[in-house]
CSV table of C-alpha atoms in Angstrom, one decimal:
chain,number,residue,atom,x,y,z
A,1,UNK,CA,-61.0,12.8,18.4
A,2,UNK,CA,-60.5,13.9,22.0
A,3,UNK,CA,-56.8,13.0,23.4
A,4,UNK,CA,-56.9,11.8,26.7
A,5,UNK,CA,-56.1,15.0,29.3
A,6,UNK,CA,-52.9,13.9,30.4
A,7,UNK,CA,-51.6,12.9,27.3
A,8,UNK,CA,-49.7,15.4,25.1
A,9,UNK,CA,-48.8,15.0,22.0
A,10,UNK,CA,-45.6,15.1,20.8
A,11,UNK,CA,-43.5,14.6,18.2
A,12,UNK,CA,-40.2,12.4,17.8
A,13,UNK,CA,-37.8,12.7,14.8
A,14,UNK,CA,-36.2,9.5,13.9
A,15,UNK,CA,-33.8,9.1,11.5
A,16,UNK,CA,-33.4,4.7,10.5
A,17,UNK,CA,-30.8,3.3,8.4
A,18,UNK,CA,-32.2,2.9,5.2
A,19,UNK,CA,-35.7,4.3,5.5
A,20,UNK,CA,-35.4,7.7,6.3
A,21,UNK,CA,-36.8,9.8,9.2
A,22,UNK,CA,-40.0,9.2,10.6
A,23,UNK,CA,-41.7,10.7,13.6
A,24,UNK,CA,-43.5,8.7,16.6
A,25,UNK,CA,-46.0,10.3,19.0
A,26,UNK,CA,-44.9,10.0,22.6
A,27,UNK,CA,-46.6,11.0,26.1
A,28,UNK,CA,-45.2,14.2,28.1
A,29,UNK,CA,-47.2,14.0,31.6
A,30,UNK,CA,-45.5,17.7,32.4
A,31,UNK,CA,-46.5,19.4,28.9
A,32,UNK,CA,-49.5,21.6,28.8
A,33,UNK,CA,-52.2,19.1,27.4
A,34,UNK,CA,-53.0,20.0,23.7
A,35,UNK,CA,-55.2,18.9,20.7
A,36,UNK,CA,-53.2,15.9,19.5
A,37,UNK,CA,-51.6,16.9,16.2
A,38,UNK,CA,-51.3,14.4,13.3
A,39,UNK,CA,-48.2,12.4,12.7
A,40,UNK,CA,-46.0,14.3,10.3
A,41,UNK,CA,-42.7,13.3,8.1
A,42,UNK,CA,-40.0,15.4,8.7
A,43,UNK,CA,-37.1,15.6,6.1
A,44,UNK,CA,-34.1,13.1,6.8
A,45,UNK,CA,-32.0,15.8,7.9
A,46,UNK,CA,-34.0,17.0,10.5
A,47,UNK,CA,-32.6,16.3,14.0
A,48,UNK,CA,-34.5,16.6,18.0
A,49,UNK,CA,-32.8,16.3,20.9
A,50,UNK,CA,-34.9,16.0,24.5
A,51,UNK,CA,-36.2,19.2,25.7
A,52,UNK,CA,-35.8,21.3,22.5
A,53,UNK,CA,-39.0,22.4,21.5
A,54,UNK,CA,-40.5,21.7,17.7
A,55,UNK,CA,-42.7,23.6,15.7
A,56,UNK,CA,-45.0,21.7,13.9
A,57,UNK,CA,-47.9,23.0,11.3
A,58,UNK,CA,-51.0,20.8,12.0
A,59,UNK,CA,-54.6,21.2,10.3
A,60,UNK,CA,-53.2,24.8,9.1
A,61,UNK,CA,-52.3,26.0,12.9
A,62,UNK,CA,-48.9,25.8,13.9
A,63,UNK,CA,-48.8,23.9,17.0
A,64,UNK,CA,-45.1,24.3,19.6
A,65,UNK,CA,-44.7,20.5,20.7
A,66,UNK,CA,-42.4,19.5,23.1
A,67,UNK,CA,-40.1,15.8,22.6
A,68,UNK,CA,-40.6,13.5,25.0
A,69,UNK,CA,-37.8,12.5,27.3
A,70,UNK,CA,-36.5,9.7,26.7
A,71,UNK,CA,-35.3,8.2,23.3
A,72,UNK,CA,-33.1,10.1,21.5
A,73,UNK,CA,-33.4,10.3,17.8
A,74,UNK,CA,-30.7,8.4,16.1
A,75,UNK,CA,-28.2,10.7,13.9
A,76,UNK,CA,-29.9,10.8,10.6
A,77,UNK,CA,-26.6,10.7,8.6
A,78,UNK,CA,-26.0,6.5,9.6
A,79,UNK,CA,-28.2,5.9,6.4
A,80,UNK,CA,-26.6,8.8,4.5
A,81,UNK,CA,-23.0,7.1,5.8
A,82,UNK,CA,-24.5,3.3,4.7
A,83,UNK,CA,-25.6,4.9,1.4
A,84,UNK,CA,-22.4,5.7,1.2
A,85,UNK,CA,-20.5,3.2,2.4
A,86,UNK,CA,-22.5,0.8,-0.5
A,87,UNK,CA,-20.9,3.1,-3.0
A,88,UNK,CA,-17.4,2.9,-1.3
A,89,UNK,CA,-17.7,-0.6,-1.5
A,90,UNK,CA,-17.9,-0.9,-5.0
A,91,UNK,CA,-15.1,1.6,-5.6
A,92,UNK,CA,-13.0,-1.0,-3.7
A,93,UNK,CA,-14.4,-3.8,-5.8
A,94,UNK,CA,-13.4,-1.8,-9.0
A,95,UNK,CA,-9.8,-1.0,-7.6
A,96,UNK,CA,-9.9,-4.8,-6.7
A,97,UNK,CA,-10.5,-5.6,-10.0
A,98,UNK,CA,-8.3,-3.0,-11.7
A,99,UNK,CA,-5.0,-4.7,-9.7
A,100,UNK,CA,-5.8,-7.9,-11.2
A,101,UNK,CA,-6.0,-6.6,-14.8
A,102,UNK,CA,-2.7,-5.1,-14.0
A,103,UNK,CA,-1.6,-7.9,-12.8
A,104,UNK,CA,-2.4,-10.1,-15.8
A,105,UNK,CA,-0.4,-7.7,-18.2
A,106,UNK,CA,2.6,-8.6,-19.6
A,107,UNK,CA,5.5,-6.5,-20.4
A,108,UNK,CA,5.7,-7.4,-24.3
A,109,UNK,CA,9.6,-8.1,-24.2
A,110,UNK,CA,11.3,-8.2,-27.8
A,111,UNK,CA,14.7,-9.3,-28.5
A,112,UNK,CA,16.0,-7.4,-31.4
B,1,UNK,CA,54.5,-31.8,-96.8
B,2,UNK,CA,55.7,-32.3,-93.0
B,3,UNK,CA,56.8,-29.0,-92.8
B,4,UNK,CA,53.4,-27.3,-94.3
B,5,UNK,CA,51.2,-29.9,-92.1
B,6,UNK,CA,52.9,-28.6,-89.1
B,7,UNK,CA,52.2,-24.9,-89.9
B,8,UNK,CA,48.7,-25.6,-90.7
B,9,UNK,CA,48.4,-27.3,-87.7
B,10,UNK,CA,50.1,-24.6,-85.2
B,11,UNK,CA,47.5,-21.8,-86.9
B,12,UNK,CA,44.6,-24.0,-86.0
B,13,UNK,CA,45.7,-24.2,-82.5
B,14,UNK,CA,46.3,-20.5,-82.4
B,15,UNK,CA,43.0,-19.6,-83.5
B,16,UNK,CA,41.2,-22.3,-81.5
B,17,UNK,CA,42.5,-20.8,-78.6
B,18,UNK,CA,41.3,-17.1,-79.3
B,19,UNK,CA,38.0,-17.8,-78.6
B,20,UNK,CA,38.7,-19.1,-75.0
B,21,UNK,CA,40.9,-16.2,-74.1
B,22,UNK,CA,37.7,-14.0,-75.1
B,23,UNK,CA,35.3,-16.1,-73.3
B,24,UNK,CA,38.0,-15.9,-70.3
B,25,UNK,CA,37.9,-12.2,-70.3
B,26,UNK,CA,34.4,-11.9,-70.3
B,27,UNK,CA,33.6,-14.0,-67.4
B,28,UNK,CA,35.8,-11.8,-64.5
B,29,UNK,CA,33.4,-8.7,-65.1
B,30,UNK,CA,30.7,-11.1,-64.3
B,31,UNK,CA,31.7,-12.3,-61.0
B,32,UNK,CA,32.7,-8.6,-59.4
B,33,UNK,CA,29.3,-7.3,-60.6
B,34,UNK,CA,27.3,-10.0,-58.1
B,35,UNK,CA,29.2,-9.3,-55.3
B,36,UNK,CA,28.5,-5.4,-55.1
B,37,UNK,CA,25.0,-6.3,-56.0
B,38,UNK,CA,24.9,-8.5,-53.0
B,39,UNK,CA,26.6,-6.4,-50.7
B,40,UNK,CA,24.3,-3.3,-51.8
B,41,UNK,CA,21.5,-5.9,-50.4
B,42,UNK,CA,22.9,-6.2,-47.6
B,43,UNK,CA,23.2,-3.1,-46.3
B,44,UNK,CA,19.7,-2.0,-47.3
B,45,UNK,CA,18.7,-4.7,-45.9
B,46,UNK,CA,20.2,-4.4,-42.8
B,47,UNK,CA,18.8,-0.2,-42.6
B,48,UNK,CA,15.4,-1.3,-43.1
B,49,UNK,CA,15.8,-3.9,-40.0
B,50,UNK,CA,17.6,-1.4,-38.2
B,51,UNK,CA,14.6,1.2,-38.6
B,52,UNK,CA,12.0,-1.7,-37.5
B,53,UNK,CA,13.9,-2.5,-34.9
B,54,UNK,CA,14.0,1.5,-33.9
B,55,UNK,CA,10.6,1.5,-34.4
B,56,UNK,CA,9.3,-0.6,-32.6
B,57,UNK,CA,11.5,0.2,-29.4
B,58,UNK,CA,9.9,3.6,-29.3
B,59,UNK,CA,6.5,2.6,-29.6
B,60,UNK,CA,7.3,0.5,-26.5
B,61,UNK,CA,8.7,3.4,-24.9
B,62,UNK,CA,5.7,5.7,-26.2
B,63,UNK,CA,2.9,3.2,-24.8
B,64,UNK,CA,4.9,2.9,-21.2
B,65,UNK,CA,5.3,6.9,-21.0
B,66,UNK,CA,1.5,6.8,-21.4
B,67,UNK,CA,1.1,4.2,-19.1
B,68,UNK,CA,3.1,6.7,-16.6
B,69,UNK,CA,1.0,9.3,-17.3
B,70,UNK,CA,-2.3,7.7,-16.5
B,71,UNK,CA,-1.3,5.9,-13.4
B,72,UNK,CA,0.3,9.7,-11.9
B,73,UNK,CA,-3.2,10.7,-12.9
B,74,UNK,CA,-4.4,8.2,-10.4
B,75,UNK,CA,-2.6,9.2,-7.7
B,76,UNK,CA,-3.5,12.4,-8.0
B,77,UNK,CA,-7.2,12.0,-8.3
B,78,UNK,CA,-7.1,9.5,-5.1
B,79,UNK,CA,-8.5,11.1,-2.3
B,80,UNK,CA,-7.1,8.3,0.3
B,81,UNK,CA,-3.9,7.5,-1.1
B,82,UNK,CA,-1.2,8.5,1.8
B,83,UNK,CA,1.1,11.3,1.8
B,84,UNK,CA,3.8,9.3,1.9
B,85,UNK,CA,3.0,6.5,-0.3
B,86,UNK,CA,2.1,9.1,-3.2
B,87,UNK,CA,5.4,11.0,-3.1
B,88,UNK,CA,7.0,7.6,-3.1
B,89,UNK,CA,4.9,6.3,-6.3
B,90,UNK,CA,5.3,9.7,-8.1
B,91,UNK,CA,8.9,10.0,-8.0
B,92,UNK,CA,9.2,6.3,-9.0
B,93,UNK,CA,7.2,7.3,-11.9
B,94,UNK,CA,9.1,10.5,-12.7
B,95,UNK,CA,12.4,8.9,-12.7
B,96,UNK,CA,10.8,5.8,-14.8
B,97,UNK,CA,9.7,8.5,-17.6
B,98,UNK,CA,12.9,10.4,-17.4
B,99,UNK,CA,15.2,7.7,-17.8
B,100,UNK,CA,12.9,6.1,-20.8
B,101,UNK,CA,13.3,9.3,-22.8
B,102,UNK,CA,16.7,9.1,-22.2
B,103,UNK,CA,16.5,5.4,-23.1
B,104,UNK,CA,14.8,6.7,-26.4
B,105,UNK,CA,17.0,9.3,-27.3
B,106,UNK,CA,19.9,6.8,-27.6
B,107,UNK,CA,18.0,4.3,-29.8
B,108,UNK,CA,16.8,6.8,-32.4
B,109,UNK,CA,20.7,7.7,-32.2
B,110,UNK,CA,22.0,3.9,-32.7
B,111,UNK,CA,23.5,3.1,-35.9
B,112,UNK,CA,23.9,-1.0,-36.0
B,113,UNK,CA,22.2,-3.8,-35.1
B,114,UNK,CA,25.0,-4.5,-32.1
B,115,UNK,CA,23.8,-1.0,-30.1
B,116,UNK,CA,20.3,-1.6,-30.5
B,117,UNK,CA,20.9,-4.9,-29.1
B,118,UNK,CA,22.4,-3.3,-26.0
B,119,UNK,CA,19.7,-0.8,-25.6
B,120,UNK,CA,16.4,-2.0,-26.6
B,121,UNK,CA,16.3,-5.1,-23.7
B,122,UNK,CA,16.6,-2.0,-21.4
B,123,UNK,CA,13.0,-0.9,-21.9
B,124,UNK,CA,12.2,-4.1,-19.9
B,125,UNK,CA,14.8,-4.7,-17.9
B,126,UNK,CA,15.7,-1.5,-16.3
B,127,UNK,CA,11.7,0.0,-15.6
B,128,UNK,CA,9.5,-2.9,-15.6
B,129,UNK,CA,6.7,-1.1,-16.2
B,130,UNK,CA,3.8,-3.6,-16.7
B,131,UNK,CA,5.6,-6.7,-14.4
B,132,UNK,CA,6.0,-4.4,-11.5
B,133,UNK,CA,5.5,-0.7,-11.4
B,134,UNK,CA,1.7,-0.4,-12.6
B,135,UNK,CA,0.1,-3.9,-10.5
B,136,UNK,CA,2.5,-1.9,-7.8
B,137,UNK,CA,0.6,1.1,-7.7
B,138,UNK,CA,-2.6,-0.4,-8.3
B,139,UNK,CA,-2.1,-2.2,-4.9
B,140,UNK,CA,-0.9,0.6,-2.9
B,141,UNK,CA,-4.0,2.4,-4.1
B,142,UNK,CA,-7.1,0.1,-3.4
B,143,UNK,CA,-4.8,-0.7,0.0
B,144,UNK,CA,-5.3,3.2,1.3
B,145,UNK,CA,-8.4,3.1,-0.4
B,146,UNK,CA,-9.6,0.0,1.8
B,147,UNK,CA,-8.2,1.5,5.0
B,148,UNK,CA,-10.7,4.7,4.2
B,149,UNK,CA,-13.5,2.4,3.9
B,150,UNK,CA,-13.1,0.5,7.0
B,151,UNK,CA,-12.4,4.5,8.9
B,152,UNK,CA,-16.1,4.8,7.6
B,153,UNK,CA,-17.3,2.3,8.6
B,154,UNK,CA,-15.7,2.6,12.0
B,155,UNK,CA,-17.9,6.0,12.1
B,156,UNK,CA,-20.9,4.3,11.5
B,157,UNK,CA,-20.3,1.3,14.0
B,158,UNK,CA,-20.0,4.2,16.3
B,159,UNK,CA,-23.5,6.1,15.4
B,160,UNK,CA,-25.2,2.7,15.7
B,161,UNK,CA,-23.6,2.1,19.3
B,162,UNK,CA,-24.9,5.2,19.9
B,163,UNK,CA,-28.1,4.6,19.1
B,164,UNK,CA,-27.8,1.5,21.1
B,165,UNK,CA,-27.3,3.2,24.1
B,166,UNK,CA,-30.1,5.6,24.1
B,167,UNK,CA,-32.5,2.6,23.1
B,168,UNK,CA,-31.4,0.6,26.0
B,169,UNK,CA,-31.6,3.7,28.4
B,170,UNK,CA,-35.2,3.7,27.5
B,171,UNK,CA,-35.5,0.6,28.5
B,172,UNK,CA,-34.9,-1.9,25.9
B,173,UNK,CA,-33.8,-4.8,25.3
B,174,UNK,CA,-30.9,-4.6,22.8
B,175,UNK,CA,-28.5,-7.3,23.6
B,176,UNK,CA,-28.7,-9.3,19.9
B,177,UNK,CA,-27.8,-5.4,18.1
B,178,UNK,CA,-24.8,-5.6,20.7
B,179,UNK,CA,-24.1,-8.7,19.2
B,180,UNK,CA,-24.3,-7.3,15.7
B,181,UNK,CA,-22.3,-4.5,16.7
B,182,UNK,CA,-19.6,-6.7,18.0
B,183,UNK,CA,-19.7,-8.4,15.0
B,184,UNK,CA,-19.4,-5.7,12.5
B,185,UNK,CA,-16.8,-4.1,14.6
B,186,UNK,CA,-14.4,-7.2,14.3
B,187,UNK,CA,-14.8,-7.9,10.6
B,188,UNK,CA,-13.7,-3.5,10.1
B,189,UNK,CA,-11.3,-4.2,12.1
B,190,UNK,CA,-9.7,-7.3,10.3
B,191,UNK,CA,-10.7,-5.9,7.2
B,192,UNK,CA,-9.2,-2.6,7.8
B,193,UNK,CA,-5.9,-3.9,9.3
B,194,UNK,CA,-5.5,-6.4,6.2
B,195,UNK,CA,-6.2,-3.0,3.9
B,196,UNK,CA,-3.1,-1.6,5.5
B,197,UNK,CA,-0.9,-4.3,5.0
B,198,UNK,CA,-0.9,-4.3,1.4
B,199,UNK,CA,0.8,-1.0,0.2
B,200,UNK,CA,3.4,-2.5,2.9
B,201,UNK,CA,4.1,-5.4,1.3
B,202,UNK,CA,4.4,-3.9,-2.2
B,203,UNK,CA,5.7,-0.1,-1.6
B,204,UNK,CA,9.6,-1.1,-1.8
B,205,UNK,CA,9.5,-3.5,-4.7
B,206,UNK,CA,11.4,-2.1,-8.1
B,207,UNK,CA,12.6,-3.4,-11.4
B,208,UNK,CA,15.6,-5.3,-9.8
B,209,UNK,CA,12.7,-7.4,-8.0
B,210,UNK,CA,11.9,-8.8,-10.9
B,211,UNK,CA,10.6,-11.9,-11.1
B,212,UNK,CA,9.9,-12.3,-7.4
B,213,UNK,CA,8.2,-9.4,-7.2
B,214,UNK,CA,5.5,-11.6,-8.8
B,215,UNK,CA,4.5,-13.9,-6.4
B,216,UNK,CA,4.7,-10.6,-3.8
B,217,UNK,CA,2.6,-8.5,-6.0
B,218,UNK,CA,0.1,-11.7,-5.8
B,219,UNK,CA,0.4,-11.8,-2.6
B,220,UNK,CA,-0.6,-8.2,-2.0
B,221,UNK,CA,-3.9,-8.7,-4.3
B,222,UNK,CA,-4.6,-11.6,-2.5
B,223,UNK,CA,-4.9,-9.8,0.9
B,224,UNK,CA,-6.9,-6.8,-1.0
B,225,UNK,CA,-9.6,-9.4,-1.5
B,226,UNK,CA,-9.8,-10.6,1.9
B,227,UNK,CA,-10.1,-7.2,2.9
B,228,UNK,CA,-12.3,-6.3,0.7
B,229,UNK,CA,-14.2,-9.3,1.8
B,230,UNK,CA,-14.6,-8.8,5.6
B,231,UNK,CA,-15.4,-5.1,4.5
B,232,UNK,CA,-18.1,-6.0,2.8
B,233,UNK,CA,-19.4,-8.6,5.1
B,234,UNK,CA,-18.9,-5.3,7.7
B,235,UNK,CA,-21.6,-3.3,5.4
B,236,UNK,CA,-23.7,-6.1,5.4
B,237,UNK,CA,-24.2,-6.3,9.5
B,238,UNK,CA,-24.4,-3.0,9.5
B,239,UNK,CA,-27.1,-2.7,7.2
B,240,UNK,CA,-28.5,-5.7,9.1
B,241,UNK,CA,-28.1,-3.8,12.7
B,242,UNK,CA,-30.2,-0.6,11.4
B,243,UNK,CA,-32.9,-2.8,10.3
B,244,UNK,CA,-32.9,-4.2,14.1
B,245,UNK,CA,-33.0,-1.0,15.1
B,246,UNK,CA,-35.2,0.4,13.0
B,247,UNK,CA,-37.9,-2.5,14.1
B,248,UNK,CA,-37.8,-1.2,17.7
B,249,UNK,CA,-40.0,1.2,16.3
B,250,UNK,CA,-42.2,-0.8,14.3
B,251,UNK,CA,-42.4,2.0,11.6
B,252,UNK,CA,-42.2,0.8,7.7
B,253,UNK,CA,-40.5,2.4,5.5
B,254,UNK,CA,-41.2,5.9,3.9
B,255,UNK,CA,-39.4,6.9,1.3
């Protein structure tokens, strides 16, 4: 399907809490109009900043996008961080957990 | 006649009485022979309690010298305990074991029932190893380990407000994940701040402290769980703020 003239595709990696990265076209009025390229999942750890160029592999041609200006991608490691803040969480829970056992112990005194 | 009558008579009484002096001298052999016997009970009875007793004095001491080792193992392995709060716990500990084998030493070298009496109530007493020192260390612990989670979260509050920003410089409308992020900025704070206050309240308290140190050491745990409460809650709104800003995008999850 044709893309409108104007319109070039682009390509935005976005990394969400919780739901990994995920990549949204966008409109560039100063790019070089192009065939639009097919919306593509980029691994979590992949980051874009405005202006960098990125390089894309679309119906077997590699296609040089540009990201639009605009919306910066949000730092991918917030859901690796919430991940890990879950985890931490139930670390504290245990050590919560572990003071009270302790707590409850007695010290066994014996009078000879 | 008289005369013969009296003779007869005094022989009967002489040999009547012979059998009495016998029985006499038997009976005094008797008597001594019980009263060794009893006494020989006695003092084996009294080496057998004495080894009990020994016993189980060092097992005590054994268990709390195992005790010591695992919770230096802790500290060790903790990647957020403080500097400061694990040389204070460590030497407690060190000194605790040291005097303990010391402790030992003298009870497998006690010979009555009156110095076992003097030393065995020290195992309690003087180291307070379950009453105080372990809940202690336990505390200070999952206290640095709560003020690590709340730094983290902190981080994250920080990415989100960051993402925040560059949503709103494009235009958006993102006053209610302000409101999210004020939130979950308040409950890291409160939770974090109530984190640090609990090695605080239980980092000085030794054997001597004993029994108050109880209610403090209850005390201490009590605060943990608030923390650990508004930390959680914290996680929650955070989780709650990426989904808000996850929708700006109206994407569905991928993975």
């Amino acid at each position: 399907m044709a893309a409108p003239r104007i319109i070039a595709a682009s390509v935005l990696t976005v990394a969400l809490t919780g739901c990994g990265s995920q990549v949204i076209d966008g409109l560039n009025e100063e790019s070089t109009p192009v065939a639009p390229t097919t919306t593509t999942s980029i691994a979590r750890t992949t980051t874009t900043t405005p202006g960098s160029t990125t390089t894309v592999t679309t119906q077997g041609q590699d296609t040089t996008t540009t990201t639009v200006e605009g919306i910066e991608p949000v730092q991918p490691d917030v859901a690796i961080l919430l991940d890990e803040i879950d985890v931490l969480l139930a670390q504290l829970d245990h050590l919560s957990t572990d003071a009270a056992a302790s707590l409850a112990a007695e010290e066994g005194e014996f009078i000879p | 006649m008289m005369k013969r009558m009296t003779v007869i008579a005094l022989a009967m009484f002489v040999l009547a009485s012979i059998p009495g002096t016998a029985l006499a001298q038997e009976e005094v052999p008797e008597r001594s022979a019980t009263a060794e016997q009893r006494e020989d009970e006695f003092g084996h009875r009294e080496a057998e309690w004495i080894e009990k007793i020994k016993t189980r004095a060092l097992e005590a001491i054994d268990k709390r010298l195992a005790t010591i080792d695992n919770l230096q193992a802790k500290i060790n392995d903790s990647e957020t305990v403080t500097d400061g709060h694990a040389a204070v716990l460590l030497e407690e500990l060190r000194s605790s074991a040291a005097g303990l084998e010391v402790l030992a030493g003298e009870i497998r070298a006690a010979e009555d029932l009156e110095t076992l009496r003097a030393l065995v109530p020290k195992i309690f007493e003087d180291y307070r190893i379950y009453a105080v020192i372990a809940p202690k260390v336990h505390l200070v612990l999952g206290g640095d380990f709560g003020v690590a989670v709340a730094n983290r979260l902190g981080e994250v509050a920080g990415q989100l407000g960051d993402a925040l920003e560059r949503l709103e410089e494009a235009g958006y409308d993102v006053a209610k994940g302000y409101e999210l992020l004020a939130e979950m900025e308040r409950l890291v704070a409160q939770g974090g701040e109530q984190a640090g206050s609990v090695a605080t309240m239980v980092i000085d308290l030794s054997p001597d402290d004993y029994p108050d140190s109880t209610e403090v050491l209850r005390s201490a745990h009590g605060v943990m769980q608030s923390a650990g409460e508004d930390l959680r809650a914290a996680g929650d709104t955070a989780h709650e703020l990426g989904r808000y800003i996850k929708d700006f995008f109206g994407e569905a999850d991928t993975d």
